PDB file of C-alpha atoms in Angstrom:
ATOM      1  CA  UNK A   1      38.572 -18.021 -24.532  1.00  0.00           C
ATOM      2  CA  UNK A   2      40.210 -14.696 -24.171  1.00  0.00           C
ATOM      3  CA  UNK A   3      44.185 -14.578 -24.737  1.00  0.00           C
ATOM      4  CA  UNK A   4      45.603 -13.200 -21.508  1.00  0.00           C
ATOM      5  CA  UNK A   5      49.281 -12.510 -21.380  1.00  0.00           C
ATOM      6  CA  UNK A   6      51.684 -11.129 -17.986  1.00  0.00           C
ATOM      7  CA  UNK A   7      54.322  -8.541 -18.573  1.00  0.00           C
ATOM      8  CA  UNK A   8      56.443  -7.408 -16.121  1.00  0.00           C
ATOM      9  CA  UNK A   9      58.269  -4.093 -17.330  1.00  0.00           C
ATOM     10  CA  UNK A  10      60.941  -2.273 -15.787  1.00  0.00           C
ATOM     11  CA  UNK A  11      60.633   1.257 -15.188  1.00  0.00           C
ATOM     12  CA  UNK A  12      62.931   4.618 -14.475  1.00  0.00           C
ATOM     13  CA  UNK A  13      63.579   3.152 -10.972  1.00  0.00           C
ATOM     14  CA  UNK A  14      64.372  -0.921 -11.917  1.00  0.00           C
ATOM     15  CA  UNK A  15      61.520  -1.871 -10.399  1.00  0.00           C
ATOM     16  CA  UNK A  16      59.270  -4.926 -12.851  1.00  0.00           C
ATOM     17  CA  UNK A  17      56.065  -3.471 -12.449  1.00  0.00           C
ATOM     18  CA  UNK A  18      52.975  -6.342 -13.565  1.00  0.00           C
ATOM     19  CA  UNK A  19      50.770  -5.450 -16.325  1.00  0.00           C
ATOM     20  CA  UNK A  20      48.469  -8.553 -17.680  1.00  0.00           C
ATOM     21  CA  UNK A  21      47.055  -8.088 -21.632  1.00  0.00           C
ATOM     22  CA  UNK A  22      43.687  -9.308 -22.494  1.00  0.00           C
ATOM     23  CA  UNK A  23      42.269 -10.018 -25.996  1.00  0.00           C
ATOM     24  CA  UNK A  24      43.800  -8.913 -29.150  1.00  0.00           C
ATOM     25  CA  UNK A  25      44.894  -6.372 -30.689  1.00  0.00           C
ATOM     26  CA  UNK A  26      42.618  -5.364 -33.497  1.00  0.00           C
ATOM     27  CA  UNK A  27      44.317  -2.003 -34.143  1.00  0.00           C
ATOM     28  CA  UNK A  28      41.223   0.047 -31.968  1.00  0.00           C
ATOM     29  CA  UNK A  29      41.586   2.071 -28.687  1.00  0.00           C
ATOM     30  CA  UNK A  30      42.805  -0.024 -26.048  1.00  0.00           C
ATOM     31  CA  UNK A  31      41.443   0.477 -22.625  1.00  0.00           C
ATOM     32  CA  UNK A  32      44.145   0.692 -19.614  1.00  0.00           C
ATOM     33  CA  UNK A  33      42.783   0.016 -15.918  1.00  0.00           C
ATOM     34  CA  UNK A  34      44.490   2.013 -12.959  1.00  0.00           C
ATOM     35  CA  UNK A  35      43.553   0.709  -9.404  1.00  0.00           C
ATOM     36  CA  UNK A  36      43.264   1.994  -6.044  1.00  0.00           C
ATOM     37  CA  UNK A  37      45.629   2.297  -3.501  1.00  0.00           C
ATOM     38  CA  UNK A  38      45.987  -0.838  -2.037  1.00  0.00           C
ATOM     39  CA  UNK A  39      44.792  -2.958  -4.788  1.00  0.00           C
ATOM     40  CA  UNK A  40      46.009  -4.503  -8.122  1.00  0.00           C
ATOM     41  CA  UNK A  41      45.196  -5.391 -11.246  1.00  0.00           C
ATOM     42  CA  UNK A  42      43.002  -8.152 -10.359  1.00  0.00           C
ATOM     43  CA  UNK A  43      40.476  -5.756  -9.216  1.00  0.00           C
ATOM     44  CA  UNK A  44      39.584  -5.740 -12.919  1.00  0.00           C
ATOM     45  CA  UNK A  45      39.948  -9.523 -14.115  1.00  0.00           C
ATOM     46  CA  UNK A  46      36.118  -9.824 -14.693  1.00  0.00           C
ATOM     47  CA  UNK A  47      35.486  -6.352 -16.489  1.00  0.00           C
ATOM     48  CA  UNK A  48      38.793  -7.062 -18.568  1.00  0.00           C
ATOM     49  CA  UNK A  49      37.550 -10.394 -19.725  1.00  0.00           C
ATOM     50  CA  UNK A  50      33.722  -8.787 -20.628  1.00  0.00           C
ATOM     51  CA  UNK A  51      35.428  -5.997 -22.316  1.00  0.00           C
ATOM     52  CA  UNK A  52      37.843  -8.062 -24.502  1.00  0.00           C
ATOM     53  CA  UNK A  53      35.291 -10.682 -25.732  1.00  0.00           C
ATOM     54  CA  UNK A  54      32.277 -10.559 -28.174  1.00  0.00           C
ATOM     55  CA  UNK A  55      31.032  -7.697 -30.145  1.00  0.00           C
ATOM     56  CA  UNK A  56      32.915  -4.540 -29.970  1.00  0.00           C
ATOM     57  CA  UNK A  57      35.940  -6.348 -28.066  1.00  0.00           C
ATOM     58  CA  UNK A  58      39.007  -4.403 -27.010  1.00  0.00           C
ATOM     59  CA  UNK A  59      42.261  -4.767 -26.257  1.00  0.00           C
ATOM     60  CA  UNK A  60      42.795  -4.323 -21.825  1.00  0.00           C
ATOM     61  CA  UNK A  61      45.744  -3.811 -20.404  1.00  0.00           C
ATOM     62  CA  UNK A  62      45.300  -3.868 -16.468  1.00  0.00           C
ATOM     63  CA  UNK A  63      48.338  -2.356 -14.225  1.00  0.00           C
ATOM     64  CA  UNK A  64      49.438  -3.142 -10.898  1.00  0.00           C
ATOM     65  CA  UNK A  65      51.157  -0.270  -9.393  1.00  0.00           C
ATOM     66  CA  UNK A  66      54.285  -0.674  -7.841  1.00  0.00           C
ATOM     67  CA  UNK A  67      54.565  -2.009  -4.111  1.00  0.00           C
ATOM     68  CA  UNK A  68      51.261  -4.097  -5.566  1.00  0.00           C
ATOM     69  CA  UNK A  69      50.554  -7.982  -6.375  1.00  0.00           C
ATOM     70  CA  UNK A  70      52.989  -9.101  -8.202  1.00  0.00           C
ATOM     71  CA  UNK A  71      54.822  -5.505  -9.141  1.00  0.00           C
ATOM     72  CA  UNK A  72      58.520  -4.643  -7.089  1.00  0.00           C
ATOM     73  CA  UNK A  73      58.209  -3.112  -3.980  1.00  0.00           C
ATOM     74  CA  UNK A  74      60.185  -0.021  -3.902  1.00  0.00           C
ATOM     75  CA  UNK A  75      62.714   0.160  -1.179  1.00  0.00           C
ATOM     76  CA  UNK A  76      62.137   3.812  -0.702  1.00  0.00           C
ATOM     77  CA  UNK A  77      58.855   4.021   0.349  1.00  0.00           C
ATOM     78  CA  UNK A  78      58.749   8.290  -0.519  1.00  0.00           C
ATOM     79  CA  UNK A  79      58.207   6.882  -3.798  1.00  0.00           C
ATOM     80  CA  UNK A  80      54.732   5.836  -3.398  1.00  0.00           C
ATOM     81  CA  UNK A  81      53.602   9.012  -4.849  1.00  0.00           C
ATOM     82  CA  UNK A  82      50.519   9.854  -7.207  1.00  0.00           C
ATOM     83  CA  UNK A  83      53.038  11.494  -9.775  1.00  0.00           C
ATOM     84  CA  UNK A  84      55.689   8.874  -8.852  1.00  0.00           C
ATOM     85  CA  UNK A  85      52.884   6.218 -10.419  1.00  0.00           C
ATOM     86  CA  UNK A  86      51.610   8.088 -13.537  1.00  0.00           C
ATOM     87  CA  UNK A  87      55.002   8.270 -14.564  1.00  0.00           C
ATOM     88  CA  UNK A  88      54.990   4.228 -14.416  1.00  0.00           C
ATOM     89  CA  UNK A  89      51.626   4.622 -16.290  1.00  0.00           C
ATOM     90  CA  UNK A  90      53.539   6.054 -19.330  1.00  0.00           C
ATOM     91  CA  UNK A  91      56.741   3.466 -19.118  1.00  0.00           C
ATOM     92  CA  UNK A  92      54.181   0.763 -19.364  1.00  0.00           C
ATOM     93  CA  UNK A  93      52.517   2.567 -22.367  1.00  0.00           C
ATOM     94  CA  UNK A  94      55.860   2.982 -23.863  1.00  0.00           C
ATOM     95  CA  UNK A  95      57.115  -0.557 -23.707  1.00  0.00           C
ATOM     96  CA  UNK A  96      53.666  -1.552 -24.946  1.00  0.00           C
ATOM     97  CA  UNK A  97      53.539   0.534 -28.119  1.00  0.00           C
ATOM     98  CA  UNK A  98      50.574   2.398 -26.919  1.00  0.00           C
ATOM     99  CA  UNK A  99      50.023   5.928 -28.007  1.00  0.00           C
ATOM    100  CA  UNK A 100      46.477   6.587 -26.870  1.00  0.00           C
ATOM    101  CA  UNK A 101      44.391   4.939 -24.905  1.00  0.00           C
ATOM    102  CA  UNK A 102      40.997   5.123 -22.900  1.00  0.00           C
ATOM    103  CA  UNK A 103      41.408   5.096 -18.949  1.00  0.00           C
ATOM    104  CA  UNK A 104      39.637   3.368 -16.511  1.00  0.00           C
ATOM    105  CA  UNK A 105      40.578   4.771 -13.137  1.00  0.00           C
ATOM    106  CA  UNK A 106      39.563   3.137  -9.717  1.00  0.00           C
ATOM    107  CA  UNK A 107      39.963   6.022  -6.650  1.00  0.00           C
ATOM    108  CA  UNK A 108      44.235   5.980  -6.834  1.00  0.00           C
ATOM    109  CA  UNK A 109      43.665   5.252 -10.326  1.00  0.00           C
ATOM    110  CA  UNK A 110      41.427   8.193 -11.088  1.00  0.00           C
ATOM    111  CA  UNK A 111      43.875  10.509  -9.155  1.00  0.00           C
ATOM    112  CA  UNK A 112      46.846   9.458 -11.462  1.00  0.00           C
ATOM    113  CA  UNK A 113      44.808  10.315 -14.477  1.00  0.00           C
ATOM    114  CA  UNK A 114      44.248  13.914 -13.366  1.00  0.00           C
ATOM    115  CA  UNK A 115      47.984  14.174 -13.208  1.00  0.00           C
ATOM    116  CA  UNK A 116      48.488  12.347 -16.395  1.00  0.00           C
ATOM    117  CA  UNK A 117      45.685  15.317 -17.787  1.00  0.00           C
ATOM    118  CA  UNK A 118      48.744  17.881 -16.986  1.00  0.00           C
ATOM    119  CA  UNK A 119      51.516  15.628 -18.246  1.00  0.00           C
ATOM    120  CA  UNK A 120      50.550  13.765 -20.956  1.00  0.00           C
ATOM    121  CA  UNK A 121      46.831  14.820 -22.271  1.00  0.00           C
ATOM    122  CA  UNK A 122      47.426  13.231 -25.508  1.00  0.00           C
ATOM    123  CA  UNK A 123      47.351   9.640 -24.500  1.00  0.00           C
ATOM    124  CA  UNK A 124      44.289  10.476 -22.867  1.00  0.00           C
ATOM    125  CA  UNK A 125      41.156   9.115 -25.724  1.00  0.00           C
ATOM    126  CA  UNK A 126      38.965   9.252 -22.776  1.00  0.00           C
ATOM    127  CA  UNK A 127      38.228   8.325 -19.106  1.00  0.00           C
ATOM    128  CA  UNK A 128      36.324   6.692 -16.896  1.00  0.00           C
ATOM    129  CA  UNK A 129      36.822   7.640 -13.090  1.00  0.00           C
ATOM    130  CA  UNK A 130      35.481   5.371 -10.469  1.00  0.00           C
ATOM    131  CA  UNK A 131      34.133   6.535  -7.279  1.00  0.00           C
ATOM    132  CA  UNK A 132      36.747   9.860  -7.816  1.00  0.00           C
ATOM    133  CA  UNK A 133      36.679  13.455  -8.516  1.00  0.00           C
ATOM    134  CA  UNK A 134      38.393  16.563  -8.000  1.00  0.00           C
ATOM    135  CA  UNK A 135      36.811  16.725  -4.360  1.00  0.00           C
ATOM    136  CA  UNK A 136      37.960  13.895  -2.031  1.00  0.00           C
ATOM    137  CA  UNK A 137      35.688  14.003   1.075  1.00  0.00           C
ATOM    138  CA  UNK A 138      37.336  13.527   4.477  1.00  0.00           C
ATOM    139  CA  UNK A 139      34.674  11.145   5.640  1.00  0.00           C
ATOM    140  CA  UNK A 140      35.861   8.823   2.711  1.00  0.00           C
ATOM    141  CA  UNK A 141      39.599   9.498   3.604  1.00  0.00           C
ATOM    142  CA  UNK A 142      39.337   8.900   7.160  1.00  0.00           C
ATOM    143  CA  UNK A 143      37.279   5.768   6.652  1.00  0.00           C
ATOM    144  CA  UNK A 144      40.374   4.770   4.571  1.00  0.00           C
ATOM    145  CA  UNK A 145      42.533   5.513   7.092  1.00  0.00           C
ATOM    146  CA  UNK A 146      40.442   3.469  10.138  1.00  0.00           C
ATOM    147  CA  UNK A 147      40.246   0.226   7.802  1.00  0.00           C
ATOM    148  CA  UNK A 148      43.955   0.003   7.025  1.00  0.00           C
ATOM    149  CA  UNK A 149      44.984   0.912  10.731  1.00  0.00           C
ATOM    150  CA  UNK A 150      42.799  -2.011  11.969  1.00  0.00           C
ATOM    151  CA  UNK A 151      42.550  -4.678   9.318  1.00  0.00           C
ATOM    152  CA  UNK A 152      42.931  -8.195  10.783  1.00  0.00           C
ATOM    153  CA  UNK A 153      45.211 -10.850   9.531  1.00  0.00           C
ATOM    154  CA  UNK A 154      43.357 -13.760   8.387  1.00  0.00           C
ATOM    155  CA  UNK A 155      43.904 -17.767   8.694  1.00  0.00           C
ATOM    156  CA  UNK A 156      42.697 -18.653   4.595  1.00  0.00           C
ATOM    157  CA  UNK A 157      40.851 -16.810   2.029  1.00  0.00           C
ATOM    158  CA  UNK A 158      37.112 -17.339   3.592  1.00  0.00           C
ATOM    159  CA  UNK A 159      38.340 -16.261   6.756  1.00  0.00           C
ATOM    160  CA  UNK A 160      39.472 -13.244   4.429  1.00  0.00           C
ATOM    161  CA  UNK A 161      35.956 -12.436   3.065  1.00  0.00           C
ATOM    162  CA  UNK A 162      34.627 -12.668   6.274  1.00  0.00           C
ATOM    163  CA  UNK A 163      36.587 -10.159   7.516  1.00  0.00           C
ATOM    164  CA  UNK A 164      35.954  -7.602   4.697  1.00  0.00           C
ATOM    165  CA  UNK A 165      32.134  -8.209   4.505  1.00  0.00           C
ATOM    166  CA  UNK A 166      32.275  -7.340   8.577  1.00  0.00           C
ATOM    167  CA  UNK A 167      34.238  -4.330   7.781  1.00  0.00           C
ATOM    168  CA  UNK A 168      32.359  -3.343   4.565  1.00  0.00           C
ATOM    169  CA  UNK A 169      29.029  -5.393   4.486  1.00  0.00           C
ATOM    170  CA  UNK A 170      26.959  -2.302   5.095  1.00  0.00           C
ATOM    171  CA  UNK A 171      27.844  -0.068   2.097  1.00  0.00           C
ATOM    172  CA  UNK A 172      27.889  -3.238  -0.152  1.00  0.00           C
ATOM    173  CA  UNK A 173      24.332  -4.586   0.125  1.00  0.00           C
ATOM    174  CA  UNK A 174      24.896  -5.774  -3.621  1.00  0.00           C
ATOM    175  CA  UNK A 175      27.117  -8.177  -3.082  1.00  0.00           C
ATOM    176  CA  UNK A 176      26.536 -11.727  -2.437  1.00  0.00           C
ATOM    177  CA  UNK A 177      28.942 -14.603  -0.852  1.00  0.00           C
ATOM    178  CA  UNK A 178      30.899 -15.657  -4.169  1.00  0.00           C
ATOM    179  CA  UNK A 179      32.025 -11.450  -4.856  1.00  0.00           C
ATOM    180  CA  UNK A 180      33.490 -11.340  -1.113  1.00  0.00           C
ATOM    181  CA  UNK A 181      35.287 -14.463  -1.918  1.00  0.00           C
ATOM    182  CA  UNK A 182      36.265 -13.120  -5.200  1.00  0.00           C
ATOM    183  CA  UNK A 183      37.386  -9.970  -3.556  1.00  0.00           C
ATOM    184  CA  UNK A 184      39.211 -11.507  -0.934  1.00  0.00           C
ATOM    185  CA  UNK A 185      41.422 -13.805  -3.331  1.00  0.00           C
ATOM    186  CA  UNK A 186      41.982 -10.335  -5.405  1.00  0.00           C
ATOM    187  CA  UNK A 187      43.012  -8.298  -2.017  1.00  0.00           C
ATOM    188  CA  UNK A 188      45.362 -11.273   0.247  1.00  0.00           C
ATOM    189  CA  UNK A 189      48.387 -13.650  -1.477  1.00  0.00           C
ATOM    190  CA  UNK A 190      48.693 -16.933  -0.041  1.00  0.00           C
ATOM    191  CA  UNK A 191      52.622 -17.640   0.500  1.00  0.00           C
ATOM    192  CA  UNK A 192      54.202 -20.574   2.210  1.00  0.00           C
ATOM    193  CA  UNK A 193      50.229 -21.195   3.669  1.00  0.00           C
ATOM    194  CA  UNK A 194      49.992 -18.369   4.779  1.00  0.00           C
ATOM    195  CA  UNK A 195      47.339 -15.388   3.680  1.00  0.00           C
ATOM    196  CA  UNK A 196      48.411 -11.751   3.811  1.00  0.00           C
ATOM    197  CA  UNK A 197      47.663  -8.324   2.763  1.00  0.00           C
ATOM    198  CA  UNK A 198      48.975  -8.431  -1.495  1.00  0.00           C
ATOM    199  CA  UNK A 199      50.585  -4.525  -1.236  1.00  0.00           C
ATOM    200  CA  UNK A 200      53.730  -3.254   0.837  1.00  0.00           C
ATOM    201  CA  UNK A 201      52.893  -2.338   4.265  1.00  0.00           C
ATOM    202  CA  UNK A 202      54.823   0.709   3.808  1.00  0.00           C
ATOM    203  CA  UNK A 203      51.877   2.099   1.639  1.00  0.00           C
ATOM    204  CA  UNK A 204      49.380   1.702   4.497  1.00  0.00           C
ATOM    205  CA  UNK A 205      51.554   3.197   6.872  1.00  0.00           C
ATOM    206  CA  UNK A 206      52.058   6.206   5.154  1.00  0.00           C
ATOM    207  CA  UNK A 207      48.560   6.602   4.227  1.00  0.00           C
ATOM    208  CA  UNK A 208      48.171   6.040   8.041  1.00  0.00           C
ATOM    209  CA  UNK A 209      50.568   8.996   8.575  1.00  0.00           C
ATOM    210  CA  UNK A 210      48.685  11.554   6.416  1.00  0.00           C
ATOM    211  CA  UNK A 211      46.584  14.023   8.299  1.00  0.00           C
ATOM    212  CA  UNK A 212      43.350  14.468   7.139  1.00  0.00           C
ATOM    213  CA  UNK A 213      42.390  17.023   9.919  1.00  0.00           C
ATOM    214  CA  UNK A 214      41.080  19.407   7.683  1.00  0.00           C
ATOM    215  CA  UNK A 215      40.080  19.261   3.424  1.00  0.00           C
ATOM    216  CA  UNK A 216      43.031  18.480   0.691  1.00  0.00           C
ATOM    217  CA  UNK A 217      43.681  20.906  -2.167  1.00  0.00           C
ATOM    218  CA  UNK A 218      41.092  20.604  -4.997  1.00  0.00           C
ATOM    219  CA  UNK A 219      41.697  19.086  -8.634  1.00  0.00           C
ATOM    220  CA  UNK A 220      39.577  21.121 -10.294  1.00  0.00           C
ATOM    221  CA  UNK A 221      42.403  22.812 -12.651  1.00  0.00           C
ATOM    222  CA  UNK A 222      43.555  18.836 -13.545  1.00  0.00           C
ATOM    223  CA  UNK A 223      39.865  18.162 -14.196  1.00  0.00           C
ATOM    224  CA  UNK A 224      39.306  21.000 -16.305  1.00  0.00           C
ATOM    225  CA  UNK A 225      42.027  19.736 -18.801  1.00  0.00           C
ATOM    226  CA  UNK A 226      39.956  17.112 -19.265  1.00  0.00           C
ATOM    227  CA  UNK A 227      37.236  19.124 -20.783  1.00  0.00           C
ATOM    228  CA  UNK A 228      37.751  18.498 -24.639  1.00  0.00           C
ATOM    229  CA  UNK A 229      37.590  13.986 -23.850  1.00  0.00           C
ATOM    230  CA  UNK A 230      34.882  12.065 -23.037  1.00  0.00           C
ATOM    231  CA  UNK A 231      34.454  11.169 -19.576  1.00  0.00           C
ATOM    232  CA  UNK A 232      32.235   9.038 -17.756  1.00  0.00           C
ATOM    233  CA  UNK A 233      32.276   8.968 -13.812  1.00  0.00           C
ATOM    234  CA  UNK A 234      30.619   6.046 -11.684  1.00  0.00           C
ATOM    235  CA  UNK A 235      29.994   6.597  -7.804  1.00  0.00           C
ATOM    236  CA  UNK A 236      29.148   4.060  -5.351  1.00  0.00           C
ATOM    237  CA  UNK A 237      25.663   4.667  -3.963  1.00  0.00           C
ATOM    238  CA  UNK A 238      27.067   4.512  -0.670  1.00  0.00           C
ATOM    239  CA  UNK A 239      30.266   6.269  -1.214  1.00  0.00           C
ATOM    240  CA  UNK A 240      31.969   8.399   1.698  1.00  0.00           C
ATOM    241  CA  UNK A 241      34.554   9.553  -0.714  1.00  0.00           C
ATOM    242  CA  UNK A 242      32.949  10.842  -3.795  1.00  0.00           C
ATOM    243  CA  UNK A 243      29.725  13.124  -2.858  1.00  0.00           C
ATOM    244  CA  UNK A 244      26.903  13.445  -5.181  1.00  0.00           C
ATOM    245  CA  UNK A 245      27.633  17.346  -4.969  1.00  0.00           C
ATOM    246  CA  UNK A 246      30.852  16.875  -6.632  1.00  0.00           C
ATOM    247  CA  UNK A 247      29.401  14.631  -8.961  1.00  0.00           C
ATOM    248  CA  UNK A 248      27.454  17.962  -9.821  1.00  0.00           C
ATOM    249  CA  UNK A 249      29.681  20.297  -9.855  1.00  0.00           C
ATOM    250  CA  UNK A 250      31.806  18.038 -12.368  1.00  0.00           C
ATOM    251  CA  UNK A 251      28.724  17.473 -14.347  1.00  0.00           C
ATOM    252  CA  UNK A 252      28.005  21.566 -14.809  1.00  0.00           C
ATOM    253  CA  UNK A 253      31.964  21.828 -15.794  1.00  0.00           C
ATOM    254  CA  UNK A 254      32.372  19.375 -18.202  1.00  0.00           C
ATOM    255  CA  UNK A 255      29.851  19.110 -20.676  1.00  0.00           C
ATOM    256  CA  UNK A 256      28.573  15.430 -21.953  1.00  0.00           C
ATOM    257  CA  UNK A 257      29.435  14.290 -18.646  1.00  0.00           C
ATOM    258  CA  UNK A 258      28.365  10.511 -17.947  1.00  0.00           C
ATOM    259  CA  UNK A 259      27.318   9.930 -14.680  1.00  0.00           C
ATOM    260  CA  UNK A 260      26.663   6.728 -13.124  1.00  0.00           C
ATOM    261  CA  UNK A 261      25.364   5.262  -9.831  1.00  0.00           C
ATOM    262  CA  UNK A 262      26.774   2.155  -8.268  1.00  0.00           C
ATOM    263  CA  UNK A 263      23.541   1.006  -6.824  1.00  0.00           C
ATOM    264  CA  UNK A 264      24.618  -1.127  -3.507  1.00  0.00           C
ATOM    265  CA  UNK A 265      28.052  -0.071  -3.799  1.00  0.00           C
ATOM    266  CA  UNK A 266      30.212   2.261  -1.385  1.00  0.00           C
ATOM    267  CA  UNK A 267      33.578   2.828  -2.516  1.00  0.00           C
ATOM    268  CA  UNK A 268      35.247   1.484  -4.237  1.00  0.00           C
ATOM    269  CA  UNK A 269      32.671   0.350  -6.422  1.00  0.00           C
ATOM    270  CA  UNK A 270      33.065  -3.461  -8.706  1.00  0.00           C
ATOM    271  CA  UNK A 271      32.673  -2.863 -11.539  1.00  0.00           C
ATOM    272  CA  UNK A 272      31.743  -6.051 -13.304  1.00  0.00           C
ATOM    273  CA  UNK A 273      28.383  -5.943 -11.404  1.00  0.00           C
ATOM    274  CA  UNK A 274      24.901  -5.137 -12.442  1.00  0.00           C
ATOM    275  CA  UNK A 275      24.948  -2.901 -15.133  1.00  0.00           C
ATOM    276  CA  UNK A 276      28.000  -1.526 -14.888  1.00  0.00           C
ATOM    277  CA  UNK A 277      29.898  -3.364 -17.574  1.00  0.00           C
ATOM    278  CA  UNK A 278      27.445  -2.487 -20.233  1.00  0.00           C
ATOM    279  CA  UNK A 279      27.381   0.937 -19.407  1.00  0.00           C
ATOM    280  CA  UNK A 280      31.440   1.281 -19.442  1.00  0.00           C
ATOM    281  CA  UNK A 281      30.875  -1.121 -22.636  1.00  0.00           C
ATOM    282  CA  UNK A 282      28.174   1.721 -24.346  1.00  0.00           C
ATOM    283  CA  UNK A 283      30.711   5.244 -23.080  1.00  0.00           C
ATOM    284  CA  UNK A 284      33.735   3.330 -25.014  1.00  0.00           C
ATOM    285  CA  UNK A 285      31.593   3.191 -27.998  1.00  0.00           C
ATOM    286  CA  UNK A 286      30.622   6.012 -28.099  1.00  0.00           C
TER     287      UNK A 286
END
């Protein structure tokens, strides 16, 4: 059985943020997962635990951002900020020991590795960036937007995978009953019997806030400093946030570029299904 172990760190702010260890430590690259904006680090139990047992294991170190699971909400919300949260990124690496590491970065995730491309290039080994790019389509963002302004507050967990396979049923053919159960114990906390969103509601409501009215600023110039590193990116086959033009256009400016399709996915994709494990598994060895 894979060794897992919690650690809650304290950062520049006091707040414990929650990283959980898998496997040992057999002096190789260690992977680090990033997740999205909402979620947490259970969003990659079931790819940690391939990725840290049997041939070619690794070390994983999963991260839940703060104001997430089990990390400290901050009390001042204009703290939820992309550069805010790579900076976390590097106190965790620093209390951990780790120098370098490959990234696996879910939406949010990705976004905090193309600032940590500016900041801090040389922990970067290399990267995997799911369902994210330098071009963030409005479709995606305002589809973001919609689902946190109207999610529904459920009575238990199955009530809870009901609700997101109404909401998101139709760009995730792939999934079957047991991953919307396993996705709703990964997205709601159960607390004095009672089931609720696992993130600060102060997150959603300033993602609420933003207008997306007309196209963000490009990440092109973070991307490019990526150029020299391996990187792999994965889109959901039904993603309104990552469009297979950018895919493209990231493909002709980094050469080597992986791309894979999430087939029956829309964003954000899982990436323990299908064959999505072994081909993260093959990029990190290669």
């Amino acid at each position: 059985m894979v060794a897992r172990i919690d650690h809650f760190i304290t950062n520049a702010d006091g707040l414990a943020l929650h990283a959980r260890e898998y496997g040992a430590d057999n002096g190789g690259i260690p992977v680090v997962c990033l997740p999205g904006l909402t979620r947490n680090l259970l969003d990659f139990e079931a790819l940690a635990l391939l990725l840290s047992e049997g041939p070619g294991a690794r070390r994983v170190i999963s991260l839940s951002s703060r104001g997430r699971g089990l990390s400290d909400h901050d009390p001042d919300p204009s703290r939820y900020t992309i550069p805010v949260e790579a900076a976390d990124v590097i106190a965790v690496l620093d209390r951990l020991e780790i120098d370098r590491a490959a990234f696996i970065g879910t939406s949010r995730g990705g976004l905090i590795l193309h600032v940590l491309a500016i900041t801090h290039a040389g922990r970067i080994e290399r990267v995997v960036l799911n369902d994210v790019g330098p071009v963030l389509e409005l479709e995606g963002l305002q589809q973001i937007q919609a689902y946190l302004g109207g999610r529904a507050t459920p009575r238990d967990f199955d009530e809870a995978a009901a609700i997101l396979r109404d909401i998101h049923g139709q760009d995730f053919p792939a999934l079957d009953d047991r991953d919307w159960t396993d996705m709703a114990q990964a997205l709601y906390r159960q607390t004095d019997g009672h089931i609720s969103a696992d993130y600060d509601p102060a997150i959603a409501d300033q993602f609420r806030s933003a207008d997306f009215s007309q196209s963000l600023p490009d990440l092109w110039p973070q991307f490019d400093l990526l150029a020299e590193k391996p990187v792999m990116v994965v889109r959901g086959e039904h993603s309104r946030l990552l469009s297979k033009e950018t895919v493209d256009d990231m493909a002709r400016r980094h050469v080597g570029l992986v791309a894979v399709e999430a087939k029956g996915q829309g964003h954000a994709p899982l990436l323990h299904l299908g064959t999505l494990p072994a081909a993260i598994r093959r990029f990190l060895e290669s």
